[in-house]
Amino acid sequence: MTLTTIEVGSFFWYFGFGILATMALLFFVAAPRAGDQSWSKWKKILGIMIFLNQAFYWFMAISEGIFTLEESLPLHMCGISQLLLFAYLTFDVRKVFPILVFWGPLGGIQAFLTPGMESTFTWAYIIQFYMAHSFVVLVPIYLMVRGGEKLPTGTFWRTVIITNIAGFVMMVINSILGSNYWYVNQPPPVNHPLVQGEWPYYLIGMEAAVVTLFFLFSLAFRKYKA
């Protein structure tokens, strides 16, 4: 399956930001907040919604015969973030929250800036793609701002270390599957200003960008530290 890229500045590029803005309004204006009677039930429902949205992609890809181990597993940072959100919201697996706060928003926003879909270019896939990435961008922030969640001390450095370990693990998985999850075995097939050069040199720029973005994000949300 060839990656379907969405041209920056095109209708579908702006459409993605429209979905992101709409979901932001829903979460930060209309959705329940911590202390509401429906809060616990709402979190479980939200987790199930996130999982069903991802499962919808699997169902479509399998039914169309385009599901592959090399491209369709939820092993990119955003795919893993969706599963972690499901675990946190539905089953209260609290240990995964700190990593979600960094992986979700900072990984997910890249899908809006330089979108690329590993599927056919249909409305169903487009909406599923943008909803999935809106969830991982917005929900961790929503859980801090409206849900009262706090980040433990030292989350920044722990996340940097875990992210690097995960990147090396993904290299091994990619070598076994012939895949390119996390784009650590070859550059992503999109024009991204933070990814320049060939392997392994572009990884240096990626590492610097990740650490810088994590640090800036940590500063921006320092009021939500425990």
XYZ file of C-alpha atoms in Angstrom:
226
model
C 0.000 0.000 0.000
C 1.465 3.360 -1.050
C 1.240 6.254 1.391
C -1.434 8.733 0.331
C -0.203 12.237 1.087
C -2.490 15.239 1.471
C -1.057 18.384 -0.075
C -0.385 21.214 2.343
C -2.854 24.024 1.700
C -5.368 21.804 -0.093
C -9.046 21.495 0.831
C -8.464 18.240 2.715
C -5.533 19.767 4.608
C -7.788 22.541 5.929
C -10.573 20.005 6.446
C -8.340 18.220 8.953
C -7.827 21.389 10.967
C -11.588 21.934 10.832
C -12.145 18.564 12.498
C -9.439 19.354 15.064
C -11.039 22.725 15.895
C -14.530 21.230 16.128
C -13.396 18.482 18.477
C -11.461 21.022 20.561
C -14.665 23.008 21.073
C -16.520 19.855 22.079
C -13.875 18.801 24.599
C -13.078 22.160 26.165
C -16.560 23.713 26.105
C -19.240 21.020 26.046
C -17.704 17.803 27.423
C -17.914 16.866 31.131
C -15.147 17.815 33.528
C -13.775 16.277 36.715
C -16.330 16.557 39.493
C -19.325 16.167 37.202
C -21.610 13.288 38.082
C -21.047 11.709 34.674
C -17.232 12.056 34.709
C -16.279 8.426 35.384
C -18.810 7.061 32.912
C -17.815 9.631 30.296
C -14.133 8.652 30.504
C -14.976 5.018 29.812
C -17.237 5.965 26.897
C -14.515 8.215 25.469
C -11.962 5.403 25.691
C -14.306 3.028 23.883
C -14.970 5.650 21.185
C -11.229 6.010 20.578
C -10.792 2.248 20.294
C -13.815 1.825 17.998
C -12.512 4.547 15.694
C -9.236 2.631 15.338
C -11.083 -0.688 14.991
C -13.133 0.873 12.183
C -9.891 1.437 10.259
C -8.833 -2.174 10.801
C -12.240 -3.417 9.626
C -12.146 -1.295 6.463
C -8.538 -2.195 5.662
C -9.116 -5.931 6.164
C -12.359 -5.936 4.167
C -10.637 -4.122 1.281
C -7.597 -6.399 1.424
C -5.123 -3.587 2.114
C -4.280 -4.505 5.722
C -0.600 -5.464 6.024
C 1.754 -6.109 8.919
C 4.204 -3.675 7.350
C 1.850 -0.681 7.373
C -1.407 -1.313 9.212
C -0.451 -2.269 12.772
C -0.977 0.440 15.439
C 2.766 0.796 16.008
C 3.332 4.396 15.007
C 3.478 6.798 17.932
C -0.111 7.916 17.337
C -1.389 4.350 17.042
C 0.249 3.377 20.317
C -1.129 6.558 21.901
C -4.657 5.558 20.917
C -4.278 2.171 22.591
C -2.777 3.782 25.694
C -5.660 6.254 25.834
C -8.085 3.343 25.635
C -6.271 1.598 28.492
C -6.147 4.737 30.625
C -9.714 5.920 30.064
C -11.523 2.590 30.076
C -9.449 0.543 32.523
C -7.825 3.343 34.574
C -4.252 2.264 33.751
C -2.810 5.434 35.223
C 0.888 4.722 34.672
C 0.556 5.398 30.938
C -0.761 8.951 31.319
C 2.559 10.866 31.533
C 3.847 9.395 28.266
C 0.500 10.075 26.589
C 0.803 13.774 27.333
C 3.958 13.999 25.209
C 3.451 11.319 22.564
C -0.160 12.183 21.759
C -0.184 15.942 21.123
C 3.344 16.244 19.702
C 3.090 13.134 17.536
C -0.494 13.717 16.484
C -0.063 17.316 15.375
C 2.445 16.166 12.743
C -0.417 14.318 11.032
C -2.189 17.644 10.532
C 0.876 19.566 9.385
C 2.118 16.931 6.900
C -0.687 14.341 6.620
C -0.111 10.956 5.035
C -2.607 8.081 5.107
C -1.701 4.424 4.702
C -5.049 3.694 3.070
C -7.136 4.569 0.045
C -8.271 8.180 -0.320
C -11.957 7.990 0.610
C -14.125 10.062 2.922
C -14.397 7.228 5.438
C -10.617 6.902 5.747
C -10.075 10.675 5.775
C -12.545 11.270 8.604
C -11.241 8.269 10.569
C -7.658 9.495 10.127
C -8.347 13.025 11.333
C -10.565 11.901 14.210
C -7.903 9.460 15.412
C -5.246 12.151 15.453
C -7.596 14.720 16.992
C -8.165 12.297 19.862
C -4.455 11.849 20.569
C -3.739 15.581 20.284
C -6.642 16.834 22.378
C -7.612 14.207 24.942
C -4.364 14.236 26.995
C -4.569 18.041 27.243
C -8.290 17.853 28.025
C -7.565 15.429 30.855
C -5.171 17.950 32.404
C -7.171 21.123 31.803
C -10.663 19.769 32.495
C -9.889 16.478 34.199
C -7.467 17.669 36.858
C -4.674 15.261 35.918
C -1.118 16.176 36.922
C 2.294 15.226 35.561
C 4.705 13.624 38.042
C 8.066 15.272 38.692
C 10.708 14.139 36.195
C 8.205 13.248 33.477
C 10.173 15.123 30.801
C 13.406 13.149 31.151
C 11.643 9.833 31.698
C 9.666 10.406 28.519
C 12.812 11.251 26.542
C 14.491 8.034 27.754
C 11.420 5.869 27.111
C 10.983 7.399 23.654
C 14.571 6.603 22.696
C 14.307 3.032 23.984
C 11.046 2.613 22.073
C 12.739 3.942 18.942
C 15.470 1.296 19.134
C 12.871 -1.418 19.766
C 10.970 -0.193 16.721
C 14.121 -0.508 14.608
C 14.248 -4.199 15.504
C 10.545 -4.677 14.776
C 10.949 -2.917 11.442
C 13.897 -5.108 10.470
C 11.776 -8.197 11.179
C 8.586 -7.008 9.453
C 10.172 -5.000 6.657
C 8.232 -1.993 7.940
C 9.085 1.587 8.840
C 7.107 2.323 11.982
C 8.195 5.551 13.692
C 10.192 6.239 10.488
C 13.391 5.156 12.218
C 14.627 2.837 9.455
C 14.200 5.291 6.599
C 12.924 8.872 6.224
C 9.144 9.388 6.112
C 7.703 9.720 2.593
C 6.463 13.252 3.269
C 8.205 16.604 3.026
C 8.799 17.510 6.665
C 11.041 20.434 7.703
C 12.289 18.557 10.781
C 13.413 15.505 8.796
C 16.334 16.197 6.485
C 18.971 13.941 4.927
C 19.399 10.191 4.588
C 19.561 7.419 7.180
C 21.002 7.575 9.788
C 21.786 11.295 9.662
C 18.176 12.480 9.640
C 17.713 10.687 12.980
C 20.014 13.249 14.612
C 17.681 16.043 13.539
C 14.660 14.037 14.641
C 16.210 13.461 18.063
C 16.972 17.155 18.500
C 13.462 18.094 17.374
C 11.816 15.583 19.714
C 13.790 16.703 22.774
C 13.177 20.382 21.970
C 9.440 19.902 21.420
C 9.099 17.788 24.557
C 10.903 20.477 26.557
C 8.787 23.336 25.170
C 5.620 21.341 25.774
C 6.747 20.650 29.338
C 7.256 24.376 29.904
C 3.890 25.264 28.383
C 2.050 22.902 30.736
C 4.247 23.289 33.824
C 1.237 24.453 35.864
C -0.125 20.909 35.558
C 2.871 19.294 37.243
C 2.269 17.552 40.560
